[in-house]
XYZ file of C-alpha atoms in Angstrom:
327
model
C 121.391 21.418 100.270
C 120.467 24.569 102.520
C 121.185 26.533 98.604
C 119.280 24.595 96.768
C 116.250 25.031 99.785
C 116.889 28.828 99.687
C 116.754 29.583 96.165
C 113.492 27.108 95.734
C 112.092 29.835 99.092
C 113.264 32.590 97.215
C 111.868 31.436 93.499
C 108.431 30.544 95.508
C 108.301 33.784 97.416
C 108.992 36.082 94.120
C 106.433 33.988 92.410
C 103.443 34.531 95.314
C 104.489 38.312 95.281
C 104.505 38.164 91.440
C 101.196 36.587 91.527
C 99.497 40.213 92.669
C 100.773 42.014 90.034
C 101.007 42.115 86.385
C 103.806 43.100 84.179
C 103.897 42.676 80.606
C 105.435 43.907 77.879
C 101.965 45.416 76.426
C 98.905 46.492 77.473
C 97.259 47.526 80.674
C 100.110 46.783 84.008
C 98.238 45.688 86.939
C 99.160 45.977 90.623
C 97.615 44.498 93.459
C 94.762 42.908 90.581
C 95.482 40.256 87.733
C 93.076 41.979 85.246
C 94.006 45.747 84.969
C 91.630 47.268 82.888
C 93.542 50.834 82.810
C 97.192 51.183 81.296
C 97.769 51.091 85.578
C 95.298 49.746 87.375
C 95.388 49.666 91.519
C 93.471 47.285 93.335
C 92.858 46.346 96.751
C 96.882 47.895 97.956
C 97.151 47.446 101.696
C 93.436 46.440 102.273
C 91.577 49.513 102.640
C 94.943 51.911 103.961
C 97.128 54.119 102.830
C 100.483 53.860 103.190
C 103.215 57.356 103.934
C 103.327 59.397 100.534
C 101.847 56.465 98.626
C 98.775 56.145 96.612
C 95.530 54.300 97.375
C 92.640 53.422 94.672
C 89.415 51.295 96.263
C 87.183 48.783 94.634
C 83.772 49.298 94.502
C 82.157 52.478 93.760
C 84.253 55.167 91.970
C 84.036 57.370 94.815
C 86.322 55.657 96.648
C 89.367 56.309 95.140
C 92.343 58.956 96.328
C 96.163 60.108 96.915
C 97.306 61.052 100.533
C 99.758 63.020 101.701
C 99.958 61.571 104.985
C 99.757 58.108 106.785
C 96.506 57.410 108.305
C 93.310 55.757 107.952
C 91.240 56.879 104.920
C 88.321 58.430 106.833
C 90.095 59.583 109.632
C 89.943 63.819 109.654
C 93.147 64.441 111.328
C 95.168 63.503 107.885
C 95.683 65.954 104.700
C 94.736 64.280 101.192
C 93.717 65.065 97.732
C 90.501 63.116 96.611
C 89.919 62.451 93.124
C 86.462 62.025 92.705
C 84.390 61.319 89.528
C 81.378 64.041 90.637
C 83.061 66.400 93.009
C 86.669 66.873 90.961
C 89.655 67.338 92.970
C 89.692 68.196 96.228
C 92.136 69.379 98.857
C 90.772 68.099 102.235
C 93.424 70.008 104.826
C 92.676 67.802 108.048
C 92.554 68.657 111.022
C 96.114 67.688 112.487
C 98.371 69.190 110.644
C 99.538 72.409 108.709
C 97.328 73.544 105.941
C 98.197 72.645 102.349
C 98.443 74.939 99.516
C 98.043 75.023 95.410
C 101.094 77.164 94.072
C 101.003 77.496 89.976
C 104.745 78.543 89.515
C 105.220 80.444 86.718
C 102.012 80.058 83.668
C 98.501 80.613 84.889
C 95.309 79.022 85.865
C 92.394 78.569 83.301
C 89.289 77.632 83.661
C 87.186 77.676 80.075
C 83.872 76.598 81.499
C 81.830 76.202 84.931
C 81.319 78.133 88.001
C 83.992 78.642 90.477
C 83.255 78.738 94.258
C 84.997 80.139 97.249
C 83.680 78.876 100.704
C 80.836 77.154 99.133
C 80.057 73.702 97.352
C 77.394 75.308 94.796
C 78.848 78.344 92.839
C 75.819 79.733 90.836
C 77.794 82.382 89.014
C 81.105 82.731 87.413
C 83.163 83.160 90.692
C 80.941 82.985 94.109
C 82.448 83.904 97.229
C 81.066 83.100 100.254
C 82.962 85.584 102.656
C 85.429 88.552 102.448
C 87.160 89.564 99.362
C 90.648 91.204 99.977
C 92.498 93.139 96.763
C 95.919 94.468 98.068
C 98.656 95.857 96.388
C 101.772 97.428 97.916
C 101.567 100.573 95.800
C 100.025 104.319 96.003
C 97.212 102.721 93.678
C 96.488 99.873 96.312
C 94.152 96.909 95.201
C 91.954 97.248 92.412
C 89.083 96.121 90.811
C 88.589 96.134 87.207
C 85.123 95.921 85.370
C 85.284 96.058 81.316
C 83.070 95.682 78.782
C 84.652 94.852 75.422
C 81.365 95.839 73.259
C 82.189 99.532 73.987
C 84.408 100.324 71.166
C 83.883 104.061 71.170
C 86.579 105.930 72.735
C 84.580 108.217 74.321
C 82.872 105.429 76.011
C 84.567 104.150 78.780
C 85.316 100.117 77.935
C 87.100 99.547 81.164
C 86.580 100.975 84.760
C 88.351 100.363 87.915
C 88.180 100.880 91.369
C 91.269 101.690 93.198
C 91.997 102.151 96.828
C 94.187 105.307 96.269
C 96.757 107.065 98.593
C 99.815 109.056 98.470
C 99.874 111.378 95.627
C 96.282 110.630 94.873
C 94.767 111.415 98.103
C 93.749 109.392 100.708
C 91.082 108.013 98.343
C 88.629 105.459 96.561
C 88.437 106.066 93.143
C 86.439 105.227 90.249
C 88.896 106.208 86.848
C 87.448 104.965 82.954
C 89.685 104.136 80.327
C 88.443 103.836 76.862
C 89.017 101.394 73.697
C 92.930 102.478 73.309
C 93.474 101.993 77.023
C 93.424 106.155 77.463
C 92.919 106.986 81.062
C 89.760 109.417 80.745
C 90.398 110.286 84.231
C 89.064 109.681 87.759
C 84.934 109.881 87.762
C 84.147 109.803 91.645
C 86.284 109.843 94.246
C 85.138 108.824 98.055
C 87.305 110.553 100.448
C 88.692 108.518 103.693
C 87.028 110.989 105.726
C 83.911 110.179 103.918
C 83.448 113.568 101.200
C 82.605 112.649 97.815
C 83.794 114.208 94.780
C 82.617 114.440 91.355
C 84.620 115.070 88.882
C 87.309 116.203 90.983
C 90.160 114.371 93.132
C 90.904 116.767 95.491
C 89.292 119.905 97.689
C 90.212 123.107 99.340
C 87.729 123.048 101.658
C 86.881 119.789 103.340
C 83.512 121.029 104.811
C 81.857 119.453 102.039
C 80.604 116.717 102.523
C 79.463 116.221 98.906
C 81.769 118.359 96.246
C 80.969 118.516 92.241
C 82.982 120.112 89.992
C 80.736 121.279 87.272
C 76.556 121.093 86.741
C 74.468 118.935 88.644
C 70.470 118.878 88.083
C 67.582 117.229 90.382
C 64.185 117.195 90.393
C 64.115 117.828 94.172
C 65.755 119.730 96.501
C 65.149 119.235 100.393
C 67.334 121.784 102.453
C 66.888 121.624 106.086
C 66.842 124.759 107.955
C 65.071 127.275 109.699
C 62.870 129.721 108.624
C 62.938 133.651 108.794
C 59.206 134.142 111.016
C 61.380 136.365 113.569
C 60.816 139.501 110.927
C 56.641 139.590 112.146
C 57.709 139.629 115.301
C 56.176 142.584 116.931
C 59.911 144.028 118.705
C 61.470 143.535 115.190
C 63.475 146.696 114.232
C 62.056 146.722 110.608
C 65.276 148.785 108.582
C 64.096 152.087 107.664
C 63.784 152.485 103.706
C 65.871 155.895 103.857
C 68.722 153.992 105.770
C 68.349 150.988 103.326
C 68.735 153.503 100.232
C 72.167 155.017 101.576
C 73.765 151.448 102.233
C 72.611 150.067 98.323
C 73.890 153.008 97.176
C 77.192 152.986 99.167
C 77.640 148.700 99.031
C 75.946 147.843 95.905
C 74.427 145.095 97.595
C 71.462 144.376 100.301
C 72.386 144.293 103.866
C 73.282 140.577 105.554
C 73.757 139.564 101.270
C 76.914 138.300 100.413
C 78.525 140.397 97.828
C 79.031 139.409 94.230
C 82.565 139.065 94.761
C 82.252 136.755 98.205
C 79.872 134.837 95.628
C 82.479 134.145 93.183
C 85.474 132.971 95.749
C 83.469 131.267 98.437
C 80.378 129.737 96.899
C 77.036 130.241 97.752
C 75.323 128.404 101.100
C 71.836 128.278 99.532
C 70.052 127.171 102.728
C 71.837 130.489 104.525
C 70.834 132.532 101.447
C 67.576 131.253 100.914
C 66.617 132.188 104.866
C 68.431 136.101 104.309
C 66.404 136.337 100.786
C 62.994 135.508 102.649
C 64.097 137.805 105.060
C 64.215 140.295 102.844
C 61.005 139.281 101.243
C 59.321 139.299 104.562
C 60.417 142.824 105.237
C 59.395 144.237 102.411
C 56.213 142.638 102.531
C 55.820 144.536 105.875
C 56.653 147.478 104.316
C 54.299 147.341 101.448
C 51.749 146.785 104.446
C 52.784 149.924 105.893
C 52.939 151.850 102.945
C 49.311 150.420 101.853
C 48.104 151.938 105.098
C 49.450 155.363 104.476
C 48.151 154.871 101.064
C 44.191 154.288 102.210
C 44.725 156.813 104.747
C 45.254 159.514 102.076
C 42.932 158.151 100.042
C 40.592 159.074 102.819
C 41.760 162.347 103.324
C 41.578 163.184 99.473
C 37.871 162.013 99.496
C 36.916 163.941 102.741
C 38.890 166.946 100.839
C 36.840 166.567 97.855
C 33.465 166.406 99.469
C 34.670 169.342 101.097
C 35.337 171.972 98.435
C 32.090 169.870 96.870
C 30.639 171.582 99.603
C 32.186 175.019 99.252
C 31.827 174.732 96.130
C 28.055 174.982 96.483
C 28.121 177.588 99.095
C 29.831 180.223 96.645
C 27.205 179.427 94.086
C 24.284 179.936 96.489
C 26.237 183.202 97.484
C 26.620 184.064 94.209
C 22.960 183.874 93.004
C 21.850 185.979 96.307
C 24.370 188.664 94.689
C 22.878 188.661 91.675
């Protein structure tokens, strides 16, 4: 008797739990609903709570629907889970109580054909917006990179791909801008920004790190602005203007002006054109002085001549009045 009462509990009980769910052979497999209307439909499983590394779907509106990854009430914060939602996509909500999750893609890739991705925002409006820092690092003497290419430039002596490197070791202590061309041929760096803040055109390296901006070949501008002073000190009245006789023996012994760098200083150090331009008006200004001085003595033997002339004008005159009292 207590069999027969046990098996009818047991044949009862299956059937009430079997009532729930549905199981057949074809079609859509319900569980927790008798009318699946999916190939596995969820319904109403533990009234509204998840259960440890289960699943829960909601009724109602489709945004109610997720997996968990931990125990907990659905809209408490403290609990990881990965929503499924029909307008937002998938999303990994860390919680607040526990350690961060991650996405790892072992192995393959991650593609995404269409859309806007965002980082630390909910409305990407380009390609890939990030809202915060971006960090590019890679253990090498190249360091992290950014490449920028443009696939129309088919030219190779256009550059179809530059990057950016943070360069050190062998390359300097650096960040570089090199251009490669259609065949992947490194053209070479373009402009190099020193750690200790020198730039460099054209070049990746410098003798003399006193300048601040160093080009290695032509450079043109409309405008020039050199701050320094002037050279007003020559009018002066104590200036010791150089005497011209002086000045003769020294071009003739240096080949060169006095305080002017030589054509050979020229050649190995460069030319300081603010220094320069102050020693050429210097020399300007003296000169100017003496033309002054020599337009002085000039008038004042003009005078002389003309105060000659007038008088042999006058002797002149007094022989002929002799000369007629003679005859």
């Amino acid at each position: 008797m207590k069999k027969i009462i046990l098996i009818s509990l047991s044949l009862l009980t299956g059937k009430l739990l079997f009532a729930q769910n549905t199981f057949p052979t074809s079609g859509n497999v319900g569980i927790g609903t008798l009318s699946p209307t999916a190939k596995i439909s969820f319904n109403n499983v533990n009234d509204g709570a998840d259960t440890p590394d289960g699943i829960t779907w909601y009724n109602g509106s489709p945004l109610n629907y997720g997996i968990y990854r931990t125990p907990g009430a659905w809209l408490a914060p403290a609990y990881q889970q990965m929503r499924l939602q029909w307008d937002t996509g998938i999303i990994l909500d860390p919680g607040t109580g526990y350690e961060k999750s991650y996405v790892d893609i072992m192995g393959g890739g991650l593609r995404i054909t269409s859309g806007n991705v965002g980082i630390g925002m909910t409305t990407p409006t380009q390609k890939l917006s990030v809202a915060g820092n971006i960090l590019s690092s890679v253990g090498s003497n190249e360091g992290g990179a950014l490449w920028l290419e443009n696939s129309f430039k088919t030219d190779n002596n256009l550059a179809q791909r530059w990057a950016i490197y943070n360069m050190t070791g062998g390359y300097g202590n650096s960040l570089q801008f090199w251009s490669y061309n259609h065949d992947n041929t490194i053209m070479g760096p373009r402009l190099v920004i020193g750690d200790n803040g020198n730039v460099l055109i054209g070049k990746t390296g410098q003798s003399n790190t006193s300048y601040i901006l160093d080009v290695n070949g032509k450079a043109r501008a409309n405008e020039i602005v050199v701050n320094t002073s002037g050279a007003d000190f020559v009018f002066d009245p104590g200036y010791n203007l150089p005497d011209l006789t002086e000045l003769e023996q020294f071009v003739k012994a240096n080949k060169h002006l006095p305080e002017i760098p030589t054509a050979q200083q020229m050649v190995e150090n460069g030319v300081n054109l603010g220094e320069l331009n102050i020693k050429l008006l210097q020399k300007v200004e003296e000169l100017t002085l003496h033309l002054i001085e020599k337009e002085k003595q000039l008038r004042n033997q003009e005078n002389k001549v003309i105060q000659l002339e007038s008088k042999l004008a006058q002797q002149e005159k007094t022989i002929q009045e002799i000369l007629k009292k003679i005859k």
